[in-house]
Amino acid sequence: FSVVRTTSIERSSTYTVVAYDVILSNVGGAYNQETGKFVATVGGVYFFMFTGMTPFDSSAHYFLRLMKNGEMMVALHSNNGGQRQHQSSSNSATLQLQPGDEVWVELDQRSSMWGDYTGYVTFSGYLIHHA
């Protein structure tokens, strides 16, 4: 699957599951657009990648986490460092999943993330090896 978020999240008050509103591909339908979560339908080894971008604001920052069944797998952080600019970053992970396992991107509370039609904020995953 490959999805894009086209709207911003400003200073989230809670930990937020990031839902992506544009689906580029979702073969098998394992990504749920309403919940923002990928649910494995087959067990195996999967590769996931996610990106983020700060708003154009000198105090903007974010912490993003790739979550598996409620546990953080990897994270990323960007901070504008007092300058009015955008900062973007990405991270990835290869995970062993069982049928029914859930994977999602979570935004930390008090974080802000940019999103627009240009597609800077993405989440993708695919099966590498069926197990």
Coordinates of C-alpha atoms in Angstrom, one line a residue:
F1 CA 0.0 0.0 0.0
S2 CA 1.0 3.6 -0.4
V3 CA -0.9 6.6 1.0
V4 CA -0.6 10.3 1.4
R5 CA -1.9 12.9 3.9
T6 CA -2.9 16.2 2.3
T7 CA -3.9 18.1 5.5
S8 CA -1.9 19.5 8.4
I9 CA -2.2 18.6 12.1
E10 CA -1.6 21.5 14.4
R11 CA -0.3 21.0 17.9
S12 CA -2.1 17.7 18.6
S13 CA -3.5 17.6 22.2
T14 CA -3.1 13.8 22.4
Y15 CA -1.2 11.0 20.7
T16 CA -2.8 10.8 17.3
V17 CA -3.0 8.0 14.8
V18 CA -2.2 9.6 11.5
A19 CA -4.9 8.9 8.9
Y20 CA -4.0 9.3 5.2
D21 CA -6.7 10.6 2.9
V22 CA -5.2 9.8 -0.6
I23 CA -4.6 6.1 -1.5
L24 CA -2.0 5.7 -4.3
S25 CA -2.3 1.9 -4.0
N26 CA -3.9 -0.6 -1.6
V27 CA -3.7 -4.0 -3.2
G28 CA -5.6 -6.4 -1.0
G29 CA -7.3 -3.6 1.0
A30 CA -5.2 -4.1 4.2
Y31 CA -4.8 -0.3 4.8
N32 CA -7.9 1.1 6.4
Q33 CA -8.3 4.8 5.4
E34 CA -10.8 5.5 8.3
T35 CA -8.5 4.2 11.1
G36 CA -5.2 5.0 9.5
K37 CA -4.0 1.4 10.3
F38 CA -2.6 -1.4 8.2
V39 CA -3.9 -4.8 9.2
A40 CA -1.9 -7.8 8.0
T41 CA -4.0 -10.4 6.2
V42 CA -1.2 -12.9 5.8
G43 CA 1.9 -13.5 8.0
G44 CA 5.3 -12.7 6.7
V45 CA 8.1 -10.1 6.6
Y46 CA 7.0 -6.6 5.6
F47 CA 8.8 -3.4 4.8
F48 CA 7.3 0.0 6.0
M49 CA 8.4 3.5 5.3
F50 CA 6.9 6.8 6.6
T51 CA 7.7 10.5 6.2
G52 CA 6.8 13.8 7.9
M53 CA 7.3 17.5 7.4
T54 CA 7.1 20.4 9.8
P55 CA 4.9 23.4 9.2
F56 CA 6.5 26.7 8.0
D57 CA 6.8 28.1 11.6
S58 CA 9.9 28.8 13.7
S59 CA 8.6 26.9 16.7
A60 CA 7.2 23.8 14.8
H61 CA 8.4 20.3 15.5
Y62 CA 7.1 16.7 15.5
F63 CA 7.8 13.3 16.8
L64 CA 6.4 10.4 14.7
R65 CA 6.4 6.7 15.6
L66 CA 5.8 3.6 13.6
M67 CA 3.7 1.4 15.9
K68 CA 3.0 -2.3 15.8
N69 CA 0.2 -3.5 18.0
G70 CA 0.6 -0.6 20.3
E71 CA 4.4 -0.8 20.6
M72 CA 6.8 1.7 19.1
M73 CA 9.1 0.1 16.5
V74 CA 11.0 3.2 15.2
A75 CA 10.6 6.9 15.3
L76 CA 11.6 10.2 13.7
H77 CA 11.8 13.8 14.8
S78 CA 12.2 17.2 13.1
N79 CA 12.5 20.6 14.7
N80 CA 12.6 24.0 12.9
G81 CA 15.1 25.3 15.4
G82 CA 13.8 28.8 15.6
Q83 CA 13.7 29.4 11.8
R84 CA 10.7 29.8 9.6
Q85 CA 11.2 26.8 7.3
H86 CA 10.0 23.3 6.6
Q87 CA 12.0 20.3 7.8
S88 CA 11.3 16.8 6.5
S89 CA 12.5 13.4 7.6
S90 CA 11.7 9.7 7.0
N91 CA 12.3 6.3 8.6
S92 CA 11.7 2.7 7.7
A93 CA 11.5 -0.7 9.3
T94 CA 11.3 -4.4 8.3
L95 CA 8.8 -6.2 10.6
Q96 CA 7.7 -9.8 11.1
L97 CA 3.9 -9.8 11.2
Q98 CA 1.2 -12.3 11.9
P99 CA -2.3 -12.2 10.5
G100 CA -4.3 -9.5 12.3
D101 CA -1.2 -7.5 13.4
E102 CA -1.7 -3.8 13.1
V103 CA 0.8 -1.2 12.0
W104 CA 0.3 2.6 12.0
V105 CA 2.0 6.0 12.3
E106 CA 1.4 7.9 15.5
L107 CA 2.0 11.6 16.1
D108 CA 3.2 12.7 19.5
Q109 CA 1.1 15.1 21.6
R110 CA 2.0 18.8 21.2
S111 CA 3.4 18.0 17.7
S112 CA 2.5 19.7 14.4
M113 CA 2.9 18.2 10.9
W114 CA 2.4 19.8 7.5
G115 CA 0.3 18.3 4.8
D116 CA -0.9 19.5 1.4
Y117 CA -1.5 18.3 -2.1
T118 CA 2.2 17.9 -2.9
G119 CA 2.5 14.6 -1.1
Y120 CA 5.3 15.2 1.4
V121 CA 3.6 13.2 4.2
T122 CA 3.4 9.5 3.2
F123 CA 3.1 5.9 4.6
S124 CA 3.9 2.8 2.6
G125 CA 4.3 -0.9 3.2
Y126 CA 4.6 -4.1 1.3
L127 CA 5.1 -7.8 1.9
I128 CA 8.7 -9.0 1.3
H129 CA 8.3 -12.7 2.1
H130 CA 5.3 -14.7 2.9
A131 CA 5.8 -16.9 6.0

